[in-house]
C-alpha positions in Angstrom: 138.7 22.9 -86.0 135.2 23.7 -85.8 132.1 22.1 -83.9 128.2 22.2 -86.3 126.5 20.2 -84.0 125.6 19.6 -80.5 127.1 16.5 -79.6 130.7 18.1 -81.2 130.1 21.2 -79.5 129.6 19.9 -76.2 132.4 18.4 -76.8 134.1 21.1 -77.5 133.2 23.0 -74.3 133.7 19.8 -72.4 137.3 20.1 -73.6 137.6 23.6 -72.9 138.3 23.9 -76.7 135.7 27.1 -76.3 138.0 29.1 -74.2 140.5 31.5 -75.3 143.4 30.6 -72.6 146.5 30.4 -74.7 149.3 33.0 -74.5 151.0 31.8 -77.7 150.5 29.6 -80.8 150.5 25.6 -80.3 153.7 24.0 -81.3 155.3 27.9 -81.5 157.2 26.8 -84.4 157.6 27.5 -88.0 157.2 30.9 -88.8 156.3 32.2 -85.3 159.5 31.0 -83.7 161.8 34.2 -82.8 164.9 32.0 -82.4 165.6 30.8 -85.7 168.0 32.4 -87.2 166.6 30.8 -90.8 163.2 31.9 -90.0 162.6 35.3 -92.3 159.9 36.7 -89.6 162.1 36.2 -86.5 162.1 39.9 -86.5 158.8 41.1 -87.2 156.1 41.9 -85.2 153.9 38.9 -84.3 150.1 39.2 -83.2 149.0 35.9 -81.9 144.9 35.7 -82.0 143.8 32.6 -79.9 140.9 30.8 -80.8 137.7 30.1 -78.8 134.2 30.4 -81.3 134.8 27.3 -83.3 133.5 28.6 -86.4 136.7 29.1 -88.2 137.3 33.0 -88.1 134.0 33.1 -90.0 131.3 34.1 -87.4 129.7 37.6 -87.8 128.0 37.8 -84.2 125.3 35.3 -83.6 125.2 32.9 -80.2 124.6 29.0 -81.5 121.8 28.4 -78.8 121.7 24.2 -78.0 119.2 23.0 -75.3 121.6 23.9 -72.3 124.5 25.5 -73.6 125.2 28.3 -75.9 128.4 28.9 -78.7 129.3 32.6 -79.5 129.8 32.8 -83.2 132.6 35.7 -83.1 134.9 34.7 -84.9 135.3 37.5 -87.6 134.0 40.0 -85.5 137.0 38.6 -83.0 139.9 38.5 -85.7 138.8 42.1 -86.9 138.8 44.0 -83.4 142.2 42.6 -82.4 143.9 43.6 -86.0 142.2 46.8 -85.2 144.2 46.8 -82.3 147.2 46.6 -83.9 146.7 48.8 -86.4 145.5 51.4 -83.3 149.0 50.7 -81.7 151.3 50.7 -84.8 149.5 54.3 -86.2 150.1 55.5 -82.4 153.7 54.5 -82.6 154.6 55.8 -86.2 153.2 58.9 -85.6 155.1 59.8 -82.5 158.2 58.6 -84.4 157.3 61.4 -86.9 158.8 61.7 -90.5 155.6 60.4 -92.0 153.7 58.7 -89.4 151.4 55.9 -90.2 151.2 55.0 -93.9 149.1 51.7 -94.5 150.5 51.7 -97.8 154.1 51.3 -97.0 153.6 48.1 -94.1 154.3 45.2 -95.3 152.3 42.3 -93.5 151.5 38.4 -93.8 147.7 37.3 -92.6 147.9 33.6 -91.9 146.9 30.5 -89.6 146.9 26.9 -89.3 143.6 24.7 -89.9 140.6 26.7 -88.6 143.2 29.8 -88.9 144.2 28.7 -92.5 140.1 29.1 -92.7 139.9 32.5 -90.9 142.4 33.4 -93.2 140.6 32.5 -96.4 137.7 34.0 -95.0 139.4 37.2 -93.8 142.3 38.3 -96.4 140.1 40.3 -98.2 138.8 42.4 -95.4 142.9 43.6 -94.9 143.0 44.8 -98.2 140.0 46.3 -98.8 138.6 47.4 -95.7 141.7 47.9 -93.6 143.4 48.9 -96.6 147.0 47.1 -95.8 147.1 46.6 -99.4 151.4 45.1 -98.9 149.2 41.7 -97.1 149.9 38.6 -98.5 147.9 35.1 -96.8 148.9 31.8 -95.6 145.8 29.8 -95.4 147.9 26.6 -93.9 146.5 23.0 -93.3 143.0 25.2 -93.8 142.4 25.3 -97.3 139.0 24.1 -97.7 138.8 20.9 -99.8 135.3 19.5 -100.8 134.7 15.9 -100.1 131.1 16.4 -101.8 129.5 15.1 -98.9 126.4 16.5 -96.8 129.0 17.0 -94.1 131.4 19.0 -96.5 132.8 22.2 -96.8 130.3 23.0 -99.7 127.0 21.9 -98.3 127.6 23.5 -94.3 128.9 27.0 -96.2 125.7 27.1 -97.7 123.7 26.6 -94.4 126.0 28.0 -91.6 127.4 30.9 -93.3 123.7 31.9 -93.1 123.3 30.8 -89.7 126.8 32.5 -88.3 125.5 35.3 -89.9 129.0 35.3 -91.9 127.3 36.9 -94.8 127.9 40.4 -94.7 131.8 39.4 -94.1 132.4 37.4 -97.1 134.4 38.9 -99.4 132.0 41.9 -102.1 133.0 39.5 -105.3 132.0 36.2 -103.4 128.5 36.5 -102.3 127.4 33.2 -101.3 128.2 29.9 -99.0 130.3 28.2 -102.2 133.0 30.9 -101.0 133.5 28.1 -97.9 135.0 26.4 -100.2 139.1 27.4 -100.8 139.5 26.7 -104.5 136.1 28.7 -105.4 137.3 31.3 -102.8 140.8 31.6 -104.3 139.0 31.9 -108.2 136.9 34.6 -106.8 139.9 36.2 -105.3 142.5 36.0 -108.1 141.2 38.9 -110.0 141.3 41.6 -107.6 144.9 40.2 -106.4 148.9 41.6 -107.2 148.2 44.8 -107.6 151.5 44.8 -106.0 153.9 42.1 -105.5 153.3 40.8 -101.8 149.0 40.5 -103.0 149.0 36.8 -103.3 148.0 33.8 -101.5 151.0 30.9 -100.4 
């Protein structure tokens, strides 16, 4: 999930929840699992981002400091150098192949997590198409979809304050400029216009 505070972060580090030590996804199930013949991605090309900021994908580059421990807030800056590492190694690879070498047009992709990565992909999606410009993405924000309890401690009130203070701002998407984009059905509405300009451009 995510850690605000400094009792839950501490908590956090105690649990090692701050380190990035995992070589595949919890569970490895589902959509990630290369053995199921009735799974449609068993043969695609699967890029496994572990997470270690708790701030849900979201964090442009601060450091959280707490009176004797410190949380990086990476998270986007994280997501967005490994993708570029994939993109780095695919363009490499179609353009020895020849014939037309790397076309982000023509890939086809799916951007997607589960709970803070269901965030980090709410927060992200729009950042593939635009900026990367893999405009065939379509987003699987899973068991991370944002919900608003209305309370102080909700979605609503900390994306106001901490997207601020991750310095998250300059990451949210240009046609969803402030911390109500935390929350997944205002992010979705802000979204929806700029989506299916072809068929895979859609949330699931």
């Amino acid at each position: 999930g995510v850690c605000l505070f400094e009792d839950d972060c501490r908590g956090r580090l105690d649990g090692h929840l701050l380190s990035a030590l995992d070589d595949e996804p919890y569970g490895g199930g589902g959509l990630v699992d290369t053995t199921n013949e009735n799974n449609p991605f068993k043969d695609w090309t699967i890029v496994y981002l572990p997470y270690c900021n708790q701030d849900v994908f979201a964090g442009g580059g601060v450091i959280d400091q707490f009176s004797d421990f410190t949380v990086a807030r990476y998270g986007a800056v994280n997501l967005r150098a490994g993708v570029r590492v994939v993109r780095d190694i695919l363009w490499t690879m179609m353009d020895e192949e020849g014939g037309k070498g790397y076309r982000p047009d023509e890939l086809i992709a799916l951007l997607g997590g589960w709970s803070a990565g269901g965030y980090g992909t709410m927060y992200n999606y729009h950042w593939m198409l635009d900026d990367l410009l893999w405009q065939r993405t379509a987003a699987f924000p899973d068991a991370g979809c944002g919900l608003d309890n209305g309370e102080l401690l909700g979605v609503r009130a900390l994306g106001f304050t901490k997207i601020p203070e991750w310095g998250a701002l300059p990451n949210l998407p240009p046609y969803c400029f402030s911390g109500n984009c935390a929350v997944g059905p205002d992010n979705y509405t802000a979204y929806a216009p700029r989506l299916k300009q072809v068929p895979e451009q859609q949330y699931l």
